[in-house]
PDB file of C-alpha atoms in Angstrom:
ATOM      1  CA  MET A 150     127.144  99.337  66.236  1.00 91.00           C
ATOM      2  CA  LYS A 151     127.981 100.752  69.674  1.00 92.00           C
ATOM      3  CA  LYS A 152     125.340 101.482  72.270  1.00 93.00           C
ATOM      4  CA  GLU A 153     126.281 105.156  72.029  1.00 93.00           C
ATOM      5  CA  ASP A 154     124.872 105.042  68.493  1.00 95.00           C
ATOM      6  CA  LEU A 155     121.369 104.489  69.840  1.00 97.00           C
ATOM      7  CA  LYS A 156     119.211 107.551  70.444  1.00 98.00           C
ATOM      8  CA  ILE A 157     116.256 106.312  72.486  1.00 98.00           C
ATOM      9  CA  VAL A 158     112.852 107.799  73.214  1.00 98.00           C
ATOM     10  CA  PHE A 159     111.303 106.098  76.251  1.00 98.00           C
ATOM     11  CA  MET A 160     107.507 105.905  76.672  1.00 98.00           C
ATOM     12  CA  GLY A 161     105.773 104.888  79.891  1.00 98.00           C
ATOM     13  CA  THR A 162     103.668 106.137  82.772  1.00 97.00           C
ATOM     14  CA  PRO A 163     103.412 104.091  86.030  1.00 96.00           C
ATOM     15  CA  GLU A 164     105.919 102.877  88.590  1.00 97.00           C
ATOM     16  CA  PHE A 165     106.245  99.637  86.604  1.00 98.00           C
ATOM     17  CA  ALA A 166     107.934 101.594  83.789  1.00 98.00           C
ATOM     18  CA  VAL A 167     110.275 103.551  86.060  1.00 98.00           C
ATOM     19  CA  GLU A 168     112.451 100.529  86.822  1.00 98.00           C
ATOM     20  CA  THR A 169     113.175 100.045  83.126  1.00 98.00           C
ATOM     21  CA  LEU A 170     113.887 103.741  82.542  1.00 98.00           C
ATOM     22  CA  LYS A 171     116.208 103.729  85.557  1.00 98.00           C
ATOM     23  CA  THR A 172     118.057 100.736  84.123  1.00 98.00           C
ATOM     24  CA  LEU A 173     118.595 102.572  80.822  1.00 98.00           C
ATOM     25  CA  VAL A 174     119.949 105.618  82.642  1.00 98.00           C
ATOM     26  CA  ASP A 175     122.139 103.568  84.999  1.00 98.00           C
ATOM     27  CA  ASN A 176     123.631 101.728  82.030  1.00 98.00           C
ATOM     28  CA  GLN A 177     124.358 104.997  80.245  1.00 97.00           C
ATOM     29  CA  TYR A 178     122.044 104.569  77.288  1.00 98.00           C
ATOM     30  CA  ASN A 179     121.283 107.803  75.468  1.00 98.00           C
ATOM     31  CA  VAL A 180     117.666 108.555  76.360  1.00 98.00           C
ATOM     32  CA  VAL A 181     116.968 111.716  74.360  1.00 98.00           C
ATOM     33  CA  ALA A 182     113.356 112.203  75.532  1.00 98.00           C
ATOM     34  CA  VAL A 183     110.621 110.645  77.668  1.00 98.00           C
ATOM     35  CA  VAL A 184     106.941 110.495  76.691  1.00 98.00           C
ATOM     36  CA  THR A 185     104.350 110.030  79.441  1.00 98.00           C
ATOM     37  CA  GLN A 186     100.709 110.843  80.129  1.00 97.00           C
ATOM     38  CA  PRO A 187      99.632 114.391  81.049  1.00 97.00           C
ATOM     39  CA  ASP A 188      99.437 115.265  84.737  1.00 95.00           C
ATOM     40  CA  ARG A 189      96.151 114.007  86.183  1.00 90.00           C
ATOM     41  CA  PRO A 190      93.949 115.170  89.079  1.00 86.00           C
ATOM     42  CA  VAL A 191      94.058 112.876  92.107  1.00 78.00           C
ATOM     43  CA  GLY A 192      92.441 112.637  95.532  1.00 68.00           C
ATOM     44  CA  ARG A 193      88.834 112.392  96.646  1.00 65.00           C
ATOM     45  CA  HIS A 194      87.978 115.852  95.340  1.00 64.00           C
ATOM     46  CA  GLN A 195      90.249 115.673  92.285  1.00 70.00           C
ATOM     47  CA  ASN A 196      91.709 119.046  93.291  1.00 73.00           C
ATOM     48  CA  GLU A 197      95.392 118.122  93.197  1.00 83.00           C
ATOM     49  CA  VAL A 198      97.279 117.550  89.940  1.00 89.00           C
ATOM     50  CA  GLN A 199      99.806 114.726  90.061  1.00 94.00           C
ATOM     51  CA  PRO A 200     102.583 113.948  87.551  1.00 96.00           C
ATOM     52  CA  SER A 201     103.200 110.335  86.541  1.00 97.00           C
ATOM     53  CA  GLU A 202     105.932 108.325  88.240  1.00 97.00           C
ATOM     54  CA  VAL A 203     107.866 108.263  84.984  1.00 98.00           C
ATOM     55  CA  LYS A 204     107.724 112.063  84.732  1.00 98.00           C
ATOM     56  CA  LYS A 205     109.021 112.426  88.287  1.00 98.00           C
ATOM     57  CA  PHE A 206     112.010 110.204  87.508  1.00 98.00           C
ATOM     58  CA  ALA A 207     112.689 111.876  84.164  1.00 98.00           C
ATOM     59  CA  LEU A 208     112.713 115.386  85.629  1.00 98.00           C
ATOM     60  CA  ALA A 209     114.958 114.267  88.489  1.00 98.00           C
ATOM     61  CA  HIS A 210     117.473 113.077  85.869  1.00 98.00           C
ATOM     62  CA  ASN A 211     117.144 116.102  83.574  1.00 98.00           C
ATOM     63  CA  LEU A 212     115.466 114.183  80.751  1.00 98.00           C
ATOM     64  CA  PRO A 213     113.160 116.109  78.380  1.00 98.00           C
ATOM     65  CA  VAL A 214     109.503 115.171  78.971  1.00 98.00           C
ATOM     66  CA  LEU A 215     106.667 115.187  76.411  1.00 98.00           C
ATOM     67  CA  GLN A 216     103.047 114.804  77.593  1.00 98.00           C
ATOM     68  CA  PRO A 217     100.685 114.716  74.614  1.00 98.00           C
ATOM     69  CA  GLU A 218      96.940 114.512  75.154  1.00 96.00           C
ATOM     70  CA  LYS A 219      96.631 112.924  71.700  1.00 97.00           C
ATOM     71  CA  MET A 220      99.360 110.834  70.141  1.00 97.00           C
ATOM     72  CA  LYS A 221      98.431 112.014  66.640  1.00 97.00           C
ATOM     73  CA  ASP A 222      98.676 115.695  67.525  1.00 97.00           C
ATOM     74  CA  PRO A 223     100.781 117.268  64.730  1.00 98.00           C
ATOM     75  CA  ALA A 224     102.697 119.468  67.177  1.00 98.00           C
ATOM     76  CA  PHE A 225     103.653 116.419  69.248  1.00 98.00           C
ATOM     77  CA  ILE A 226     104.658 114.454  66.146  1.00 98.00           C
ATOM     78  CA  GLU A 227     106.854 117.303  64.998  1.00 98.00           C
ATOM     79  CA  THR A 228     108.510 117.642  68.408  1.00 98.00           C
ATOM     80  CA  LEU A 229     109.032 113.888  68.690  1.00 98.00           C
ATOM     81  CA  ARG A 230     110.613 113.786  65.263  1.00 98.00           C
ATOM     82  CA  SER A 231     112.960 116.634  66.205  1.00 98.00           C
ATOM     83  CA  TYR A 232     114.782 114.378  68.686  1.00 98.00           C
ATOM     84  CA  GLU A 233     115.906 112.179  65.758  1.00 98.00           C
ATOM     85  CA  ALA A 234     115.658 109.004  67.824  1.00 98.00           C
ATOM     86  CA  ASN A 235     116.489 105.771  66.014  1.00 97.00           C
ATOM     87  CA  LEU A 236     114.750 103.533  68.590  1.00 98.00           C
ATOM     88  CA  GLN A 237     111.740 103.794  70.892  1.00 98.00           C
ATOM     89  CA  VAL A 238     111.155 101.727  74.037  1.00 98.00           C
ATOM     90  CA  VAL A 239     107.625 101.397  75.431  1.00 98.00           C
ATOM     91  CA  VAL A 240     106.664 100.099  78.887  1.00 98.00           C
ATOM     92  CA  ALA A 241     103.112 100.296  80.300  1.00 97.00           C
ATOM     93  CA  PHE A 242     101.890 103.031  77.972  1.00 97.00           C
ATOM     94  CA  ARG A 243      98.954 103.644  75.668  1.00 94.00           C
ATOM     95  CA  MET A 244      98.444 102.267  72.171  1.00 94.00           C
ATOM     96  CA  LEU A 245     100.561 104.129  69.619  1.00 97.00           C
ATOM     97  CA  PRO A 246      99.508 105.187  66.115  1.00 97.00           C
ATOM     98  CA  GLU A 247     101.632 103.988  63.210  1.00 97.00           C
ATOM     99  CA  VAL A 248     103.032 107.461  62.613  1.00 98.00           C
ATOM    100  CA  VAL A 249     104.675 107.179  66.055  1.00 98.00           C
ATOM    101  CA  TRP A 250     105.784 103.543  66.310  1.00 98.00           C
ATOM    102  CA  ASP A 251     107.080 103.473  62.746  1.00 97.00           C
ATOM    103  CA  MET A 252     109.087 106.690  63.122  1.00 98.00           C
ATOM    104  CA  PRO A 253     112.518 105.408  64.324  1.00 98.00           C
ATOM    105  CA  LYS A 254     114.950 103.683  61.966  1.00 97.00           C
ATOM    106  CA  TYR A 255     115.216 100.620  64.221  1.00 98.00           C
ATOM    107  CA  GLY A 256     111.539 100.568  65.172  1.00 97.00           C
ATOM    108  CA  THR A 257     109.745 100.557  68.510  1.00 98.00           C
ATOM    109  CA  PHE A 258     109.742  97.678  70.974  1.00 98.00           C
ATOM    110  CA  ASN A 259     107.458  97.084  73.927  1.00 98.00           C
ATOM    111  CA  VAL A 260     108.158  95.355  77.246  1.00 98.00           C
ATOM    112  CA  HIS A 261     104.962  93.372  77.934  1.00 98.00           C
ATOM    113  CA  ALA A 262     104.222  91.717  81.296  1.00 98.00           C
ATOM    114  CA  ALA A 263     103.247  88.295  79.941  1.00 98.00           C
ATOM    115  CA  LEU A 264     104.539  85.493  77.741  1.00 98.00           C
ATOM    116  CA  LEU A 265     103.007  86.522  74.444  1.00 98.00           C
ATOM    117  CA  PRO A 266     100.897  85.502  72.607  1.00 98.00           C
ATOM    118  CA  GLN A 267      99.297  84.739  75.979  1.00 98.00           C
ATOM    119  CA  TYR A 268      97.562  87.661  77.758  1.00 98.00           C
ATOM    120  CA  ARG A 269      97.504  90.354  75.128  1.00 98.00           C
ATOM    121  CA  GLY A 270      95.902  93.480  76.529  1.00 97.00           C
ATOM    122  CA  ALA A 271      95.953  96.097  79.278  1.00 96.00           C
ATOM    123  CA  ALA A 272      95.935  93.949  82.444  1.00 98.00           C
ATOM    124  CA  PRO A 273      98.110  90.863  81.837  1.00 98.00           C
ATOM    125  CA  ILE A 274      99.405  90.560  85.404  1.00 98.00           C
ATOM    126  CA  ASN A 275      95.936  90.555  86.961  1.00 98.00           C
ATOM    127  CA  TRP A 276      94.482  88.069  84.504  1.00 98.00           C
ATOM    128  CA  ALA A 277      97.371  85.612  84.840  1.00 98.00           C
ATOM    129  CA  VAL A 278      96.748  85.397  88.606  1.00 98.00           C
ATOM    130  CA  ILE A 279      92.947  85.400  88.232  1.00 98.00           C
ATOM    131  CA  ASN A 280      93.213  82.402  85.914  1.00 98.00           C
ATOM    132  CA  GLY A 281      95.398  80.512  88.375  1.00 98.00           C
ATOM    133  CA  GLU A 282      98.507  80.448  86.192  1.00 98.00           C
ATOM    134  CA  THR A 283     101.640  79.033  87.802  1.00 98.00           C
ATOM    135  CA  GLN A 284     103.921  80.848  85.364  1.00 97.00           C
ATOM    136  CA  THR A 285     103.933  84.127  83.489  1.00 98.00           C
ATOM    137  CA  GLY A 286     106.818  86.300  82.335  1.00 98.00           C
ATOM    138  CA  VAL A 287     107.903  89.252  80.225  1.00 98.00           C
ATOM    139  CA  THR A 288     108.238  89.680  76.479  1.00 98.00           C
ATOM    140  CA  THR A 289     109.915  92.245  74.265  1.00 98.00           C
ATOM    141  CA  PHE A 290     108.391  92.626  70.816  1.00 98.00           C
ATOM    142  CA  PHE A 291     108.311  95.091  67.954  1.00 98.00           C
ATOM    143  CA  LEU A 292     105.115  97.097  67.687  1.00 98.00           C
ATOM    144  CA  ASP A 293     102.903  96.729  64.638  1.00 95.00           C
ATOM    145  CA  LYS A 294      99.374  97.738  63.649  1.00 92.00           C
ATOM    146  CA  ASP A 295      97.540  95.446  66.095  1.00 92.00           C
ATOM    147  CA  ILE A 296      97.662  95.297  69.896  1.00 93.00           C
ATOM    148  CA  ASP A 297     100.478  93.104  71.298  1.00 97.00           C
ATOM    149  CA  THR A 298     100.877  91.066  68.107  1.00 97.00           C
ATOM    150  CA  GLY A 299     104.315  92.090  66.827  1.00 98.00           C
ATOM    151  CA  ARG A 300     107.398  89.958  66.285  1.00 98.00           C
ATOM    152  CA  ILE A 301     108.932  88.659  69.527  1.00 98.00           C
ATOM    153  CA  ILE A 302     112.543  89.500  70.337  1.00 98.00           C
ATOM    154  CA  LEU A 303     113.062  87.941  73.796  1.00 98.00           C
ATOM    155  CA  GLN A 304     111.080  86.280  76.596  1.00 98.00           C
ATOM    156  CA  LYS A 305     111.799  85.529  80.250  1.00 98.00           C
ATOM    157  CA  PRO A 306     109.577  83.335  82.479  1.00 98.00           C
ATOM    158  CA  PHE A 307     108.465  84.104  86.036  1.00 98.00           C
ATOM    159  CA  GLU A 308     106.980  81.579  88.484  1.00 98.00           C
ATOM    160  CA  ILE A 309     103.756  82.447  90.344  1.00 98.00           C
ATOM    161  CA  PRO A 310     103.423  80.802  93.775  1.00 98.00           C
ATOM    162  CA  ASP A 311      99.913  79.704  94.734  1.00 97.00           C
ATOM    163  CA  THR A 312      99.938  82.221  97.602  1.00 97.00           C
ATOM    164  CA  ALA A 313     101.093  85.187  95.487  1.00 98.00           C
ATOM    165  CA  ASP A 314      98.892  88.178  94.821  1.00 98.00           C
ATOM    166  CA  VAL A 315      99.194  90.774  92.067  1.00 98.00           C
ATOM    167  CA  GLU A 316     101.542  92.949  94.109  1.00 97.00           C
ATOM    168  CA  TYR A 317     104.099  90.131  94.330  1.00 98.00           C
ATOM    169  CA  VAL A 318     103.912  89.352  90.610  1.00 98.00           C
ATOM    170  CA  TYR A 319     103.930  93.046  89.677  1.00 98.00           C
ATOM    171  CA  ASP A 320     107.147  93.645  91.635  1.00 98.00           C
ATOM    172  CA  GLY A 321     108.797  90.571  90.166  1.00 98.00           C
ATOM    173  CA  LEU A 322     107.886  91.413  86.578  1.00 98.00           C
ATOM    174  CA  MET A 323     108.846  95.058  87.061  1.00 98.00           C
ATOM    175  CA  HIS A 324     112.455  94.043  87.759  1.00 98.00           C
ATOM    176  CA  LEU A 325     112.426  91.251  85.177  1.00 98.00           C
ATOM    177  CA  GLY A 326     111.104  93.724  82.610  1.00 98.00           C
ATOM    178  CA  ALA A 327     114.086  95.995  83.217  1.00 98.00           C
ATOM    179  CA  GLU A 328     116.427  93.033  82.755  1.00 98.00           C
ATOM    180  CA  ILE A 329     114.875  91.905  79.491  1.00 98.00           C
ATOM    181  CA  CYS A 330     114.881  95.459  78.154  1.00 98.00           C
ATOM    182  CA  LEU A 331     118.611  95.693  78.762  1.00 98.00           C
ATOM    183  CA  GLU A 332     119.213  92.336  77.089  1.00 98.00           C
ATOM    184  CA  THR A 333     117.053  93.387  74.140  1.00 98.00           C
ATOM    185  CA  LEU A 334     119.071  96.578  73.694  1.00 98.00           C
ATOM    186  CA  GLU A 335     122.290  94.573  73.807  1.00 98.00           C
ATOM    187  CA  LYS A 336     120.874  92.281  71.140  1.00 98.00           C
ATOM    188  CA  ILE A 337     119.884  95.248  68.955  1.00 98.00           C
ATOM    189  CA  VAL A 338     123.353  96.756  69.284  1.00 98.00           C
ATOM    190  CA  ALA A 339     125.057  93.438  68.443  1.00 97.00           C
ATOM    191  CA  ALA A 340     122.851  93.020  65.355  1.00 97.00           C
ATOM    192  CA  ASP A 341     123.381  96.577  64.087  1.00 96.00           C
ATOM    193  CA  GLY A 342     119.730  97.388  64.717  1.00 95.00           C
ATOM    194  CA  LEU A 343     118.295  94.261  63.100  1.00 92.00           C
ATOM    195  CA  PRO A 344     117.974  91.573  65.820  1.00 97.00           C
ATOM    196  CA  GLU A 345     116.415  88.201  65.171  1.00 97.00           C
ATOM    197  CA  SER A 346     112.711  88.060  65.998  1.00 98.00           C
ATOM    198  CA  MET A 347     109.907  85.604  65.444  1.00 97.00           C
ATOM    199  CA  PRO A 348     106.197  85.870  64.613  1.00 97.00           C
ATOM    200  CA  GLN A 349     103.920  85.107  67.542  1.00 97.00           C
ATOM    201  CA  ALA A 350     102.119  82.418  65.552  1.00 95.00           C
ATOM    202  CA  GLU A 351     105.174  80.180  66.024  1.00 95.00           C
ATOM    203  CA  LEU A 352     104.585  80.171  69.795  1.00 94.00           C
ATOM    204  CA  GLU A 353     100.831  79.612  69.901  1.00 93.00           C
ATOM    205  CA  GLY A 354     101.260  75.834  70.109  1.00 90.00           C
ATOM    206  CA  ARG A 355     102.745  76.205  73.617  1.00 88.00           C
ATOM    207  CA  PHE A 356      99.347  76.985  75.079  1.00 90.00           C
ATOM    208  CA  LYS A 357      96.240  74.842  75.386  1.00 90.00           C
ATOM    209  CA  GLN A 358      94.187  78.024  75.341  1.00 94.00           C
ATOM    210  CA  LEU A 359      95.012  81.662  74.677  1.00 96.00           C
ATOM    211  CA  TYR A 360      93.558  84.232  77.074  1.00 97.00           C
ATOM    212  CA  GLY A 361      93.209  87.955  76.604  1.00 97.00           C
ATOM    213  CA  ALA A 362      93.923  90.568  79.271  1.00 98.00           C
ATOM    214  CA  PRO A 363      91.234  93.245  78.860  1.00 97.00           C
ATOM    215  CA  LYS A 364      91.173  96.373  80.960  1.00 96.00           C
ATOM    216  CA  LEU A 365      89.591  95.917  84.387  1.00 97.00           C
ATOM    217  CA  ASN A 366      86.517  97.819  85.506  1.00 96.00           C
ATOM    218  CA  LYS A 367      84.335  97.745  88.605  1.00 96.00           C
ATOM    219  CA  GLN A 368      81.827  95.291  87.152  1.00 97.00           C
ATOM    220  CA  VAL A 369      84.551  92.773  86.263  1.00 97.00           C
ATOM    221  CA  CYS A 370      85.861  92.876  89.850  1.00 98.00           C
ATOM    222  CA  GLU A 371      82.610  91.732  91.501  1.00 98.00           C
ATOM    223  CA  ILE A 372      82.902  88.309  93.148  1.00 98.00           C
ATOM    224  CA  ASN A 373      80.622  85.525  91.921  1.00 98.00           C
ATOM    225  CA  TRP A 374      80.145  83.258  94.930  1.00 98.00           C
ATOM    226  CA  ASN A 375      78.581  80.526  92.764  1.00 97.00           C
ATOM    227  CA  ARG A 376      82.038  79.607  91.500  1.00 98.00           C
ATOM    228  CA  PRO A 377      84.279  76.969  93.140  1.00 97.00           C
ATOM    229  CA  CYS A 378      86.456  77.977  96.076  1.00 98.00           C
ATOM    230  CA  LYS A 379      89.748  77.766  94.123  1.00 98.00           C
ATOM    231  CA  ARG A 380      88.417  80.017  91.331  1.00 98.00           C
ATOM    232  CA  ILE A 381      87.279  82.665  93.810  1.00 98.00           C
ATOM    233  CA  TYR A 382      90.553  82.409  95.744  1.00 98.00           C
ATOM    234  CA  ASP A 383      92.505  83.090  92.540  1.00 98.00           C
ATOM    235  CA  PHE A 384      90.102  85.848  91.521  1.00 98.00           C
ATOM    236  CA  ILE A 385      90.607  87.718  94.797  1.00 98.00           C
ATOM    237  CA  ARG A 386      94.411  87.465  94.813  1.00 98.00           C
ATOM    238  CA  GLY A 387      94.398  88.455  91.138  1.00 98.00           C
ATOM    239  CA  LEU A 388      92.835  91.783  92.124  1.00 98.00           C
ATOM    240  CA  SER A 389      94.743  92.388  95.362  1.00 98.00           C
ATOM    241  CA  PRO A 390      95.682  94.985  96.379  1.00 97.00           C
ATOM    242  CA  TYR A 391      94.385  96.902  93.368  1.00 95.00           C
ATOM    243  CA  PRO A 392      91.706  97.374  92.158  1.00 96.00           C
ATOM    244  CA  GLY A 393      90.289  94.935  94.718  1.00 98.00           C
ATOM    245  CA  ALA A 394      87.629  92.232  94.428  1.00 98.00           C
ATOM    246  CA  TRP A 395      84.308  93.241  95.984  1.00 98.00           C
ATOM    247  CA  THR A 396      80.885  92.043  96.990  1.00 98.00           C
ATOM    248  CA  THR A 397      77.749  93.735  98.317  1.00 97.00           C
ATOM    249  CA  LEU A 398      76.424  93.147 101.848  1.00 96.00           C
ATOM    250  CA  LEU A 399      72.763  93.698 102.638  1.00 94.00           C
ATOM    251  CA  GLY A 400      72.212  94.507 106.305  1.00 89.00           C
ATOM    252  CA  PRO A 401      69.191  93.670 108.507  1.00 88.00           C
ATOM    253  CA  ASN A 402      68.083  97.283 108.076  1.00 87.00           C
ATOM    254  CA  GLY A 403      68.044  96.901 104.293  1.00 88.00           C
ATOM    255  CA  LYS A 404      71.119  99.080 103.823  1.00 91.00           C
ATOM    256  CA  GLU A 405      73.705  97.971 101.256  1.00 94.00           C
ATOM    257  CA  VAL A 406      77.445  98.311 101.793  1.00 95.00           C
ATOM    258  CA  VAL A 407      80.360  97.336  99.541  1.00 97.00           C
ATOM    259  CA  LEU A 408      82.916  94.942 101.007  1.00 97.00           C
ATOM    260  CA  LYS A 409      86.343  94.549  99.402  1.00 98.00           C
ATOM    261  CA  ILE A 410      88.269  91.347 100.064  1.00 98.00           C
ATOM    262  CA  PHE A 411      92.057  91.253  99.726  1.00 98.00           C
ATOM    263  CA  LYS A 412      93.312  88.030 101.272  1.00 98.00           C
ATOM    264  CA  THR A 413      91.717  84.625 101.701  1.00 98.00           C
ATOM    265  CA  ALA A 414      92.587  80.980 102.333  1.00 98.00           C
ATOM    266  CA  LYS A 415      91.129  77.896 100.681  1.00 98.00           C
ATOM    267  CA  THR A 416      89.468  75.190 102.770  1.00 97.00           C
ATOM    268  CA  ASP A 417      88.083  71.746 101.972  1.00 95.00           C
ATOM    269  CA  ARG A 418      85.095  72.157 104.293  1.00 93.00           C
ATOM    270  CA  ASN A 419      81.673  72.001 102.647  1.00 91.00           C
ATOM    271  CA  VAL A 420      78.831  72.945 105.005  1.00 88.00           C
ATOM    272  CA  GLY A 421      76.060  72.530 102.422  1.00 90.00           C
ATOM    273  CA  MET A 422      74.891  76.141 102.618  1.00 94.00           C
ATOM    274  CA  ARG A 423      73.892  78.432  99.771  1.00 95.00           C
ATOM    275  CA  PRO A 424      76.946  80.018  98.073  1.00 97.00           C
ATOM    276  CA  GLY A 425      77.560  83.466  99.499  1.00 96.00           C
ATOM    277  CA  THR A 426      76.519  82.600 103.054  1.00 96.00           C
ATOM    278  CA  ILE A 427      78.550  84.282 105.818  1.00 97.00           C
ATOM    279  CA  VAL A 428      79.789  81.896 108.504  1.00 96.00           C
ATOM    280  CA  VAL A 429      81.677  82.720 111.717  1.00 96.00           C
ATOM    281  CA  TYR A 430      83.323  79.657 113.267  1.00 95.00           C
ATOM    282  CA  LYS A 431      85.835  79.596 116.127  1.00 94.00           C
ATOM    283  CA  GLY A 432      86.573  83.281 115.721  1.00 95.00           C
ATOM    284  CA  LEU A 433      87.244  83.027 111.993  1.00 97.00           C
ATOM    285  CA  LEU A 434      85.245  84.462 109.104  1.00 98.00           C
ATOM    286  CA  TYR A 435      84.165  82.324 106.161  1.00 98.00           C
ATOM    287  CA  ILE A 436      81.973  82.719 103.094  1.00 98.00           C
ATOM    288  CA  THR A 437      80.569  79.686 101.312  1.00 97.00           C
ATOM    289  CA  THR A 438      81.199  79.014  97.611  1.00 98.00           C
ATOM    290  CA  ALA A 439      79.912  76.444  95.101  1.00 97.00           C
ATOM    291  CA  ASP A 440      81.893  73.717  96.849  1.00 96.00           C
ATOM    292  CA  CYS A 441      83.883  74.691  99.964  1.00 96.00           C
ATOM    293  CA  MET A 442      84.080  77.555 102.419  1.00 97.00           C
ATOM    294  CA  LEU A 443      86.580  80.328 101.742  1.00 98.00           C
ATOM    295  CA  ARG A 444      88.295  81.826 104.784  1.00 98.00           C
ATOM    296  CA  ILE A 445      88.416  85.620 104.708  1.00 98.00           C
ATOM    297  CA  ASP A 446      91.641  87.033 106.188  1.00 98.00           C
ATOM    298  CA  GLU A 447      91.826  90.694 105.093  1.00 98.00           C
ATOM    299  CA  LEU A 448      88.966  92.935 104.026  1.00 98.00           C
ATOM    300  CA  GLN A 449      87.641  96.477 103.930  1.00 97.00           C
ATOM    301  CA  LEU A 450      84.168  97.938 104.309  1.00 95.00           C
ATOM    302  CA  ALA A 451      83.422 100.991 102.182  1.00 93.00           C
ATOM    303  CA  GLY A 452      84.592 104.104 104.020  1.00 92.00           C
ATOM    304  CA  LYS A 453      86.708 102.102 106.471  1.00 94.00           C
ATOM    305  CA  ASN A 454      90.340 101.029 106.640  1.00 96.00           C
ATOM    306  CA  ARG A 455      91.619  97.683 105.412  1.00 97.00           C
ATOM    307  CA  MET A 456      91.887  95.274 108.351  1.00 97.00           C
ATOM    308  CA  ASN A 457      92.334  91.651 109.307  1.00 98.00           C
ATOM    309  CA  ALA A 458      89.271  89.488 109.823  1.00 97.00           C
ATOM    310  CA  ARG A 459      89.611  89.238 113.619  1.00 96.00           C
ATOM    311  CA  ASP A 460      89.520  93.014 114.025  1.00 97.00           C
ATOM    312  CA  PHE A 461      86.624  93.153 111.588  1.00 97.00           C
ATOM    313  CA  LEU A 462      84.645  90.596 113.619  1.00 96.00           C
ATOM    314  CA  ASN A 463      85.331  92.471 116.838  1.00 95.00           C
ATOM    315  CA  GLY A 464      83.667  95.536 115.364  1.00 93.00           C
ATOM    316  CA  ASN A 465      80.879  93.689 113.530  1.00 92.00           C
ATOM    317  CA  LYS A 466      79.368  91.212 115.981  1.00 91.00           C
ATOM    318  CA  ASN A 467      76.204  90.764 113.915  1.00 92.00           C
ATOM    319  CA  ILE A 468      77.903  90.075 110.578  1.00 94.00           C
ATOM    320  CA  GLU A 469      76.114  86.713 110.220  1.00 92.00           C
ATOM    321  CA  ASN A 470      72.866  88.654 109.978  1.00 92.00           C
ATOM    322  CA  TYR A 471      74.057  90.215 106.741  1.00 93.00           C
ATOM    323  CA  ILE A 472      73.272  88.753 103.330  1.00 93.00           C
ATOM    324  CA  ILE A 473      75.533  88.846 100.275  1.00 95.00           C
ATOM    325  CA  LYS A 474      73.570  90.075  97.293  1.00 84.00           C
TER     326      LYS A 474
END
């Protein structure tokens, strides 16, 4: 088979997927259509409709764009089938029904931002950092009936420095995902559409414990100050810059305000105070945990801009009078 024989439908929505789509276009693969989410309202008042990053790229490169509200919509299925694609590539998109992923002759493969079977789910990058992993990676696998369980084609590892936040890992995996997609396509072409793949069960022995990567919500992102310093440090960087770890401050006047924390530093200093106690020492801001104090370096009060801790302290002289709920 030659790569010109592949007719590819690409499916994805966020910036993370754009890098892979760009790689397909730059390497002259025949992308016959792009599927992405419908335009969504954005902004504080939800009065501006914004296309996805994938749609913006697709339109700029004259690629047909499909934006179904429901993946089982008969009209969408009929239109998708009309492109006669023999392969589908999925990056950072929604779950597909069987009628969609089973449509192409050579199947549908997904680029997943983790080393499967580890971190199956919607937020693998966040959860890898939250759990203090020192390595993650990307996986290509064929879709099947269950979420992130299909046969693995290729994997590439990625090291996570102890100081890295989600933004760093996201950027690294975004580019690595494009690379592994290209290598997977080359493998499919070389194998006439039938590349070697392996069941995920063969890889489960690599891991002492398998973790999921469920979708994040506001409740999940609340900081529990009764945990050890290292766990909270990883939790915060695993949610930075988005969606952001948060806690609630209770002021002397009884008013509550949400505080997001984006950057911290571990310490080995234990002052014997209740976890969640605010401490200002030598011009630096700390909050106590189950064992040691955590230094707060970048934060944001609700309704304010993100700032460094020194600027925050300059504008909040009485912060030690606040209590963390």
